[in-house]
XYZ file of C-alpha atoms in Angstrom:
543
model
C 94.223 104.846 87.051
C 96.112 106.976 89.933
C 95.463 109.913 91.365
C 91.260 109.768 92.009
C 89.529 111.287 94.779
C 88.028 109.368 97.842
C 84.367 108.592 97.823
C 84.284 109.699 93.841
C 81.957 107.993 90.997
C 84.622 107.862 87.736
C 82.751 106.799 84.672
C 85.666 104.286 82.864
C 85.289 103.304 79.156
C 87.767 99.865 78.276
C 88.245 99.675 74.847
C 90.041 96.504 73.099
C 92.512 96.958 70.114
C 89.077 95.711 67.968
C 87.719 99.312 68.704
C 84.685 96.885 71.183
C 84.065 99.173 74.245
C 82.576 98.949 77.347
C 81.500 101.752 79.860
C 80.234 101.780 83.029
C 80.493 103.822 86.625
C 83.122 102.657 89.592
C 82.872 104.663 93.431
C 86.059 104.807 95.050
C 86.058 104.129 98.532
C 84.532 106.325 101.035
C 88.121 107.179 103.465
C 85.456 108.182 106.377
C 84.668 104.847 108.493
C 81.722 105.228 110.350
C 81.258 103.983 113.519
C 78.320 102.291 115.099
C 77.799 103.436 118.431
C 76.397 101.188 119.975
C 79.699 99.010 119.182
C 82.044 101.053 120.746
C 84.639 99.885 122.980
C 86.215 102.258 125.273
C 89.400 101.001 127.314
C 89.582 102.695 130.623
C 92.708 101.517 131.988
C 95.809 99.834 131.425
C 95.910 95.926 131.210
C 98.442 92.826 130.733
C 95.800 90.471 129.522
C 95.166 89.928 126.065
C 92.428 92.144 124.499
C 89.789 90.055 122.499
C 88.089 92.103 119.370
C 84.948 89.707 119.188
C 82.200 92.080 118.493
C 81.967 92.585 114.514
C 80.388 95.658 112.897
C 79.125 96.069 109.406
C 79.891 97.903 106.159
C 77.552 100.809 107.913
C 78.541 100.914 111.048
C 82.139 99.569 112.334
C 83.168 98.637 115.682
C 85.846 100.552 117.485
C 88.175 99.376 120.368
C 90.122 102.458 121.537
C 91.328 104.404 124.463
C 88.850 106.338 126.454
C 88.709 109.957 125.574
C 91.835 111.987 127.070
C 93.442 108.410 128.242
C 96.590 106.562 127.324
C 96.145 102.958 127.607
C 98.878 100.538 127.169
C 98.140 96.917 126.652
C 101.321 94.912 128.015
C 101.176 91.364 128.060
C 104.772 91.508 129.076
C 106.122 87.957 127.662
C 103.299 86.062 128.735
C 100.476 85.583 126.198
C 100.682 84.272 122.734
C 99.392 87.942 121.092
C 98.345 91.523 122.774
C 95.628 91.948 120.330
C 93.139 89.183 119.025
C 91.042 90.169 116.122
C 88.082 87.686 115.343
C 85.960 90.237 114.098
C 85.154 91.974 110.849
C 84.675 95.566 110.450
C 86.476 97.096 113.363
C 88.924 99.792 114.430
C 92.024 99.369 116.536
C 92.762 103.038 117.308
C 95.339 104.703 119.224
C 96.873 101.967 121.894
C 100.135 101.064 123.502
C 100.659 97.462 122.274
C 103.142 95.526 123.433
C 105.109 92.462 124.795
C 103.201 89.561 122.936
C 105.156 86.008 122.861
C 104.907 85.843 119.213
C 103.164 88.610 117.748
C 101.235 92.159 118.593
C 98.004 91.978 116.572
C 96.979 88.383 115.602
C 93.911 88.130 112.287
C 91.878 85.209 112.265
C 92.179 83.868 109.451
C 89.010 84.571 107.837
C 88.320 88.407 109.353
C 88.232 91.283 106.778
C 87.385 95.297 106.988
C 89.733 95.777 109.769
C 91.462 99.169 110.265
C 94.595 99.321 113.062
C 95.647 102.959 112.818
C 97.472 105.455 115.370
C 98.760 102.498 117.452
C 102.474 101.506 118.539
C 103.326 97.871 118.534
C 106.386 96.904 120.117
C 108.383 93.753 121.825
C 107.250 90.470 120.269
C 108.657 87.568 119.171
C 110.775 84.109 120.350
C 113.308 84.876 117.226
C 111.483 82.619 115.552
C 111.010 83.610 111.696
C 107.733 85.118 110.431
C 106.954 86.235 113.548
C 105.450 89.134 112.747
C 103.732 92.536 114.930
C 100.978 92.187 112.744
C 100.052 88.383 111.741
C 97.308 86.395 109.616
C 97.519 83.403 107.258
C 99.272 80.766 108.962
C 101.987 79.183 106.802
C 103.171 79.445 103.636
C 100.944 76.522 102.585
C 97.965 77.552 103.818
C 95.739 80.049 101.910
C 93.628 82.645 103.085
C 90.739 84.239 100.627
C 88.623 85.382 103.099
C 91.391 87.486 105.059
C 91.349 90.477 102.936
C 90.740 94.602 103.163
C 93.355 95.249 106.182
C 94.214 98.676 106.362
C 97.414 99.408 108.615
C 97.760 103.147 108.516
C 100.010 105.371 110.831
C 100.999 102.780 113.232
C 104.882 102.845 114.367
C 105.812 99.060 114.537
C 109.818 98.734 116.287
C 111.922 96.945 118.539
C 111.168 93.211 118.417
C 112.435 91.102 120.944
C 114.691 89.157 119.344
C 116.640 89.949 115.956
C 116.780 88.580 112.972
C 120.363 86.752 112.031
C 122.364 88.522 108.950
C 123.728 87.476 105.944
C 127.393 86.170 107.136
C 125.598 83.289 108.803
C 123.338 82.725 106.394
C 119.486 83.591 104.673
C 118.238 85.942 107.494
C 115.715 84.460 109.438
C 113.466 86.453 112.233
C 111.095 89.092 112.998
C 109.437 90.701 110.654
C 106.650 94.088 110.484
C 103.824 92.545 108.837
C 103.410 89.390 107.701
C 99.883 87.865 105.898
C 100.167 84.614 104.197
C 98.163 83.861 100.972
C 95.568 86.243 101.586
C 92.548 87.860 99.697
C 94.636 90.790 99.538
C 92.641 94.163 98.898
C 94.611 95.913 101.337
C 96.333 99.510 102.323
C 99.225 99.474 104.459
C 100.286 103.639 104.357
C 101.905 106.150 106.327
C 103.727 103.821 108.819
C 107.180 103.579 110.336
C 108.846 100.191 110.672
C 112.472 100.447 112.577
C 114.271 99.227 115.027
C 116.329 101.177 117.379
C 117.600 98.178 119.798
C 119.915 96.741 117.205
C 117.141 93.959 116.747
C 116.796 93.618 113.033
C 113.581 92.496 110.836
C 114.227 89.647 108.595
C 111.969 91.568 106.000
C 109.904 94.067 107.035
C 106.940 93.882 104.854
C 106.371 89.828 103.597
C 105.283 86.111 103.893
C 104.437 83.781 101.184
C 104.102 82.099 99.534
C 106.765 83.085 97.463
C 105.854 80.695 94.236
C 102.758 79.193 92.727
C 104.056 76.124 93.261
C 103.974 76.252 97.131
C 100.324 75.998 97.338
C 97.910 73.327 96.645
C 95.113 75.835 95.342
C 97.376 77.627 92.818
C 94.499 80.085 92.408
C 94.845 80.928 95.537
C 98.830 81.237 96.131
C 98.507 84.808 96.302
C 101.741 85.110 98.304
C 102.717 88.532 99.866
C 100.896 91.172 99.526
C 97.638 89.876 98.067
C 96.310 91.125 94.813
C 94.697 94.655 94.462
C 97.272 96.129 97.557
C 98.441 99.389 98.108
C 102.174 100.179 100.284
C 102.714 103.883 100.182
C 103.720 106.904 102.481
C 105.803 104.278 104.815
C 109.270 104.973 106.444
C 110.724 101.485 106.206
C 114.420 100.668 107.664
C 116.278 98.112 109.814
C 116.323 94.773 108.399
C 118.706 91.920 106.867
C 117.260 90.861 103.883
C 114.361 93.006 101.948
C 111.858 96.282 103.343
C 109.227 94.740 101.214
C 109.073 91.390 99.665
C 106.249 91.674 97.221
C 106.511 88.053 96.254
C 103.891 85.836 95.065
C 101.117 86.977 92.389
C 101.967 90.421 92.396
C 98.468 91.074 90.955
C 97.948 94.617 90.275
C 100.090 95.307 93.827
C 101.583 98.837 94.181
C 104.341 100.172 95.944
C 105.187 103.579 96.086
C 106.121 107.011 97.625
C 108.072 105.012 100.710
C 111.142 105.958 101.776
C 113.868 102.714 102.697
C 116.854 102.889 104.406
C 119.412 100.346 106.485
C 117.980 97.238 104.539
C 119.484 95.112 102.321
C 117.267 94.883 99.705
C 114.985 97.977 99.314
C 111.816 95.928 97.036
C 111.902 91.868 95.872
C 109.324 91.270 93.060
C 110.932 87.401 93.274
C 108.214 84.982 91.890
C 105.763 87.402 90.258
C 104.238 85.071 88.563
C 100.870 87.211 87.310
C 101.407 91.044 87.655
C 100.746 93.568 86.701
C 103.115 95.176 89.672
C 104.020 98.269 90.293
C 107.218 100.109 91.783
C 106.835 103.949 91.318
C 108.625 107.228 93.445
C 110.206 105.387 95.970
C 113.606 106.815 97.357
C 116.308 104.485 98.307
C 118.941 105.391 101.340
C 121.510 103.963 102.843
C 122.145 100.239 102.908
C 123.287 97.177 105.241
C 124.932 93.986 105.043
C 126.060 93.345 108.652
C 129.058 91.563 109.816
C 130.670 94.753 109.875
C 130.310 95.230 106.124
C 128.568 98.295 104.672
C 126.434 98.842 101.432
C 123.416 96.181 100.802
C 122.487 94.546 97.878
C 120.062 96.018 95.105
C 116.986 98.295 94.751
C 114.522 95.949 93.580
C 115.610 92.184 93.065
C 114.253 90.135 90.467
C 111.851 86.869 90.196
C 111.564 84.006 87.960
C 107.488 84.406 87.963
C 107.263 86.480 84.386
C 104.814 88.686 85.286
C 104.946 92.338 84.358
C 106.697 95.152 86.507
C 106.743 98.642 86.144
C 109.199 100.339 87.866
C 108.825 104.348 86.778
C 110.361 107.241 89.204
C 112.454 106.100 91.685
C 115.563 107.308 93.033
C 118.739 105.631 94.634
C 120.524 108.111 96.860
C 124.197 106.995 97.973
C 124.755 109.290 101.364
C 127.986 108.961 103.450
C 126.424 105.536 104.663
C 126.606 103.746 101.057
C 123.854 103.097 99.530
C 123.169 99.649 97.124
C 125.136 98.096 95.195
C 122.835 97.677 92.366
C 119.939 99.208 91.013
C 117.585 96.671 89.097
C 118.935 93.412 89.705
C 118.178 89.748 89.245
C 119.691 88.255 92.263
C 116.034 86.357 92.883
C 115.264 85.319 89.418
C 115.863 87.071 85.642
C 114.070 90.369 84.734
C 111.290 89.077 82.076
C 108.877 91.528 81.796
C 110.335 93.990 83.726
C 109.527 98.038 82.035
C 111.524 100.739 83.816
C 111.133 104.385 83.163
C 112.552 107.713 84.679
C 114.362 106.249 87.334
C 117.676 107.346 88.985
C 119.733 103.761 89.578
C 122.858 105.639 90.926
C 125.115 103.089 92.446
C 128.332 103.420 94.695
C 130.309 103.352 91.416
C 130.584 103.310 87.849
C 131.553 100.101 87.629
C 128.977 98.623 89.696
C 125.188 97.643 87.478
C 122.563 100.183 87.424
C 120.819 97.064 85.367
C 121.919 93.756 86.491
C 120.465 90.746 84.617
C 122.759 87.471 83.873
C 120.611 85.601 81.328
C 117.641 84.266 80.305
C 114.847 87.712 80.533
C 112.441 88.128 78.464
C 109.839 90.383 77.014
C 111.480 93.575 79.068
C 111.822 97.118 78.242
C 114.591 98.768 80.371
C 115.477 102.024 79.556
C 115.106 106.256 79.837
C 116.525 106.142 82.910
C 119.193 108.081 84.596
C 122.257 106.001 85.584
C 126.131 105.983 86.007
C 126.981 102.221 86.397
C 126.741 99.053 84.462
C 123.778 98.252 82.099
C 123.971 94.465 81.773
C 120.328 92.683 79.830
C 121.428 88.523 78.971
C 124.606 88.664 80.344
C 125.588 91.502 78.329
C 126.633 95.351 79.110
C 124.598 97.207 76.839
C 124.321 100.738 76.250
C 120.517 101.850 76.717
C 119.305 103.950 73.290
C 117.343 106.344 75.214
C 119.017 106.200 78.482
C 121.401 109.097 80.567
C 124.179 108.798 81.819
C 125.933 110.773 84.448
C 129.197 110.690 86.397
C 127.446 113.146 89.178
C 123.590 113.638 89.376
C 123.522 117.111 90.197
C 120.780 116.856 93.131
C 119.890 119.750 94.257
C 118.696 118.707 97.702
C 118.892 114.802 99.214
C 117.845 115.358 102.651
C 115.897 113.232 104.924
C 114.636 114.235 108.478
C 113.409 111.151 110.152
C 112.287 113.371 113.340
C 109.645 115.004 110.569
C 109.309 112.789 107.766
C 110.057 115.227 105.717
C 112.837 114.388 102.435
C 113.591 116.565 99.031
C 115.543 114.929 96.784
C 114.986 116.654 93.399
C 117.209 117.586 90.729
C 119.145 121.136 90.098
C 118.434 123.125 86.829
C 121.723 121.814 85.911
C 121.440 118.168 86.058
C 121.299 115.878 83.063
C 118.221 114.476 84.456
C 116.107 117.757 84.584
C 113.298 118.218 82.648
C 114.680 114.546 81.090
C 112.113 112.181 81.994
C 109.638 110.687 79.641
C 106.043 111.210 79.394
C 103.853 108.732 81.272
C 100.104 109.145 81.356
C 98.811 109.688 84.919
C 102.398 109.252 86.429
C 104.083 112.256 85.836
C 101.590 114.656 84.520
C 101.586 117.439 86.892
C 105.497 118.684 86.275
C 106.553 121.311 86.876
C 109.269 122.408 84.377
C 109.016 122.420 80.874
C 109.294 118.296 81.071
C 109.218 115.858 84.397
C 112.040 115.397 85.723
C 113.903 112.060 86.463
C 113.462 109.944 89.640
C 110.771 110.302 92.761
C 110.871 113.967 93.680
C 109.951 116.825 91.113
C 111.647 119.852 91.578
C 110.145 122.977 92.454
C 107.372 121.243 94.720
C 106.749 120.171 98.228
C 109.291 118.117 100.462
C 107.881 114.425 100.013
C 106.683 113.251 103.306
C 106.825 109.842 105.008
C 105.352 108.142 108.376
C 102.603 108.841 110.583
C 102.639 112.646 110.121
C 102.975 112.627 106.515
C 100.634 115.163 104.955
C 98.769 116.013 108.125
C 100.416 119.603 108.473
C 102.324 120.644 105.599
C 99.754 117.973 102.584
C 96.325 118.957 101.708
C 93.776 119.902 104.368
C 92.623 116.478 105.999
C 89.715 115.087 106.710
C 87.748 114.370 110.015
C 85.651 111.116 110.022
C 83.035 111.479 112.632
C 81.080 108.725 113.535
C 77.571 108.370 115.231
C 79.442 109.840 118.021
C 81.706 112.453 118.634
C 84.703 111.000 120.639
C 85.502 108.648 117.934
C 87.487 110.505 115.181
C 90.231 110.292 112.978
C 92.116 112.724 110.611
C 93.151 111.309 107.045
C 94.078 112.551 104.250
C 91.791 114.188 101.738
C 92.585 112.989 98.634
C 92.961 109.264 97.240
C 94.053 107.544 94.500
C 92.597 103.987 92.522
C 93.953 101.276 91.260
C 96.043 101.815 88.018
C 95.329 99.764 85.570
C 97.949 99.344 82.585
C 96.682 95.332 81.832
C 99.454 92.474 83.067
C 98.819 91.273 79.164
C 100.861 94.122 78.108
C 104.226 92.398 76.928
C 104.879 94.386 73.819
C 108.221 96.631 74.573
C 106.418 100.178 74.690
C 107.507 103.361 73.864
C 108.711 106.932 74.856
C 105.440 108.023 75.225
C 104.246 105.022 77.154
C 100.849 103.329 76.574
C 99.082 100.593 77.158
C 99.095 98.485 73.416
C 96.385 95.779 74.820
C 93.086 97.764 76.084
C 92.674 101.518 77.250
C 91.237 103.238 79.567
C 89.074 106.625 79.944
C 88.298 108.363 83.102
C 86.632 111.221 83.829
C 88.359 112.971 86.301
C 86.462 115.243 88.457
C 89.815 117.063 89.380
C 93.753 115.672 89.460
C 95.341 116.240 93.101
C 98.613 117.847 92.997
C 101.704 116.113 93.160
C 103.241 115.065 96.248
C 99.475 114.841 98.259
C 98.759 111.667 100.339
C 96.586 109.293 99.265
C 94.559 106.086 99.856
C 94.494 103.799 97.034
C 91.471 101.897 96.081
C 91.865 98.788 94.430
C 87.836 98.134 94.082
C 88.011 99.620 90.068
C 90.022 97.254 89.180
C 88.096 94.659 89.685
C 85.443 95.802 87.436
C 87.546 96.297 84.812
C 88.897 92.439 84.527
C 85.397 91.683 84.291
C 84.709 93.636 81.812
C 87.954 92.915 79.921
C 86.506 89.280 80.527
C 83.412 90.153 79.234
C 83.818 91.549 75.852
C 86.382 88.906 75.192
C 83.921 86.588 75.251
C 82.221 88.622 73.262
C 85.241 88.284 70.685
């Protein structure tokens, strides 16, 4: 389920292939954080010593650390602390501060602190070089595992310019900075509307990731959740700048989605490497240009496959090649083969025909790639294949590909005369708001809104926000009005679907109170989903 409204009650019927049932109510989550206050923390002045967020609030009432009202506080520890920002509390909000010049890192999570919301803040200069290092940091290492270090929201934050950069490819792996990095954690979190970049010529090794990477690089295997964490939502971000991939959603990938961000400079746009339970998601993000380094131009691949076997759904996205060249490959398996991998109504345009749109060399599984719109190579086992239900173009007839990064603002839909309008296939809660006689392929359908990206996306020109007002009326903060839950197509899906794409395992029914319109901001809530494995559990028992 996509596409809900904050704060809602959705009443949600699962029903097996056996025609067994279950109903019950699910309440998205409320996007208006109150504040307790008499746990507010009001900076007054400037400072170069670390700040310590000790005081933890509750599910009611949250603690806030955050400039004094009309003051701009910067926070510069200016090479000589470990971290600007120590968070050892639960329930609190980092809002609207200057952070910068930690040794290794910005804003360090204990490792067992949840609830904690870091919004309007800029976090800047960190790092020895060192990999992993990243302005955001919680987990430890790779085999360390983190349960309790879950629901992190990270919303409209501009994290740039570390220290040091990150080496590229000609010497090789990159190794280095990155944006956010949480090892192993509970996961449940929201990471939206945030620009990642560096203007300094310091690259991030990835911008989004940690690990670990593979079950197998845990002792609690139940607990190698890898990066993200289960249940997480990446949307609404402007990501750019970095050697190897924007977001490396490696590790469990359970019920993880990525979507509406716009990537460019990278070399890998999204790796799904190692998704070893699924189900994960990869829907209306736009690809731009790409980098190698060394000199070289044009990065790697769109989204680059794992060995894991757990499903992926990759519906809507488009890959733009502007006079910077774009990748070299659309759906690739340069990190694994493409089991399980479903694509739908995506634009895998690559810098030429003879380059792979589809890019697998042996061994998937279980996948259903097609009804996409592509002009290069379609290669499944080794093979080039011709796709039964796919298009193929030589141009793609946009009728806009434009990207502002002063505004955030992009259009990138299709003209009247393209192959791919009105072309796309129908898929339930994805694509149902069109706005032509059919959707159209890739992220942007024409004849709406610009899509919007960073920390002004959909404040202006999106649906009328919100103001959460706590206790108090200096703290405040303006967020989107609209939301959207987890969706919840079941990971034991692994029947090649259809056209009209459904899930073949268990359904779903929602009573929607009202759909949002396209192109709206949203926060994603991940809590449904977690009743309905238990009641999938449940009633197969039951069976």
């Amino acid at each position: 389920m996509i596409y809900l409204t904050a704060n809602t009650t959705y009443d949600i019927q699962l029903t097996l292939n056996s025609s067994t049932s279950a109903t019950f109510a699910a309440t998205t989550w409320d996007e208006n954080f109150p504040v307790d206050p008499n746990k507010i923390h009001y900076l007054s002045a400037n400072s170069s010593s670390t700040l310590t967020v000790s005081d933890s609030g509750t599910a009611n009432g949250y603690a806030l650390y955050a400039p004094e009202p009309g003051r701009n506080i910067t926070i510069d520890v200016q090479n000589s602390q470990s971290y600007v920002v120590h968070v050892s509390a639960s329930y609190v909000i980092i809002r609207g501060l200057n952070l910068t010049g930690g040794i290794y890192t910005v804003v360090y999570l204990g490792s067992d602190v949840h609830d904690v919301v870091i919004e309007n803040n800029e976090l800047s200069n960190w790092g020895t070089g060192a990999n992993f290092q990243g302005a955001i940091f919680g987990g430890g290492n790779y085999g360390q595992t983190n349960p309790n270090l879950k629901c992190i929201i990270v919303q409209r934050n501009k994290i740039y310019n570390p220290r040091y950069g990150s080496n590229d490819w000609s010497t090789g792996h990159p190794s280095g900075p990155q944006g956010i990095v949480l090892f192993n954690s509970g996961g449940n979190h929201v990471f939206r509307y945030n620009e990642f970049y560096s203007d300094n010529g310091n690259y991030f090794n990835d911008v989004l990731g940690a690990g670990a990477n593979f079950e197998t690089q845990c002792g609690n295997v139940q607990q190698c959740t890898g990066f993200p964490g289960p249940d997480t939502d990446i949307y609404g971000n402007y990501l750019a700048n970095c050697w190897d991939d924007a977001i490396e959603a490696d590790g469990q990938g359970r019920n993880v989605r990525i979507w509406e961000n716009y990537i460019e400079k990278t070399f890998v746009k999204i790796s799904h490497a190692g998704n070893y339970i699924g189900p994960l998601y990869i829907f209306r993000n736009v690809a731009g240009s790409a980098d190698r380094g060394s000199g070289q131009v044009g990065g790697e691949s769109f989204t680059k496959g794992g060995d894991g076997g757990g499903r992926v759904y990759v519906f809507h996205n488009t890959m733009l090649q502007p006079g910077a060249l774009g990748v070299r490959a659309g759906l690739a398996d340069s990190g694994g083969d493409m089991s399980n991998v479903v694509s739908r109504n995506n634009i895998l345009q690559t810098r030429t025909s003879s380059q792979r749109s589809v890019q697998d060399t042996g061994g998937a599984q279980d996948y259903d790639i097609d009804y996409d719109f592509y002009n290069g190579r379609f290669t499944l086992n080794n093979t080039d294949v011709i796709p039964p239900h796919s298009i193929k173009f030589t141009d793609p007839g946009f009728a806009m590909q434009s990207f502002d990064r002063t505004t955030g603002l992009g259009s990138f839909y299709l003209s009247s005369t393209s192959g791919g309008y009105d072309k796309a296939v129908s898929l339930p809660n994805f694509n149902d708001n069109y706005a032509g006689l059919a959707p159209d392929m890739g992220a942007h359908e024409a004849n709406t809104q610009p899509m919007e990206f960073g920390v002004n996306a959909y404040l202006v020109n999106g649906p009328t926000p919100t103001t959460t007002t706590s206790t108090t009326t200096q703290a405040t903060t303006t967020l989107p009005s609209t939301t959207t839950s987890s969706t919840t197509v079941p990971q034991t899906t692994t029947t090649p679907i259809g056209s009209d794409w459904q899930p073949t395992t268990e359904t779903t029914t929602v009573k929607e109170p009202e759909k949002p319109r396209r192109g709206t901001g949203y926060l994603l809530i991940p809590l449904i989903v977690g009743f309905l494995m238990v009641a999938f559990l449940i009633l197969r028992e039951i069976l």
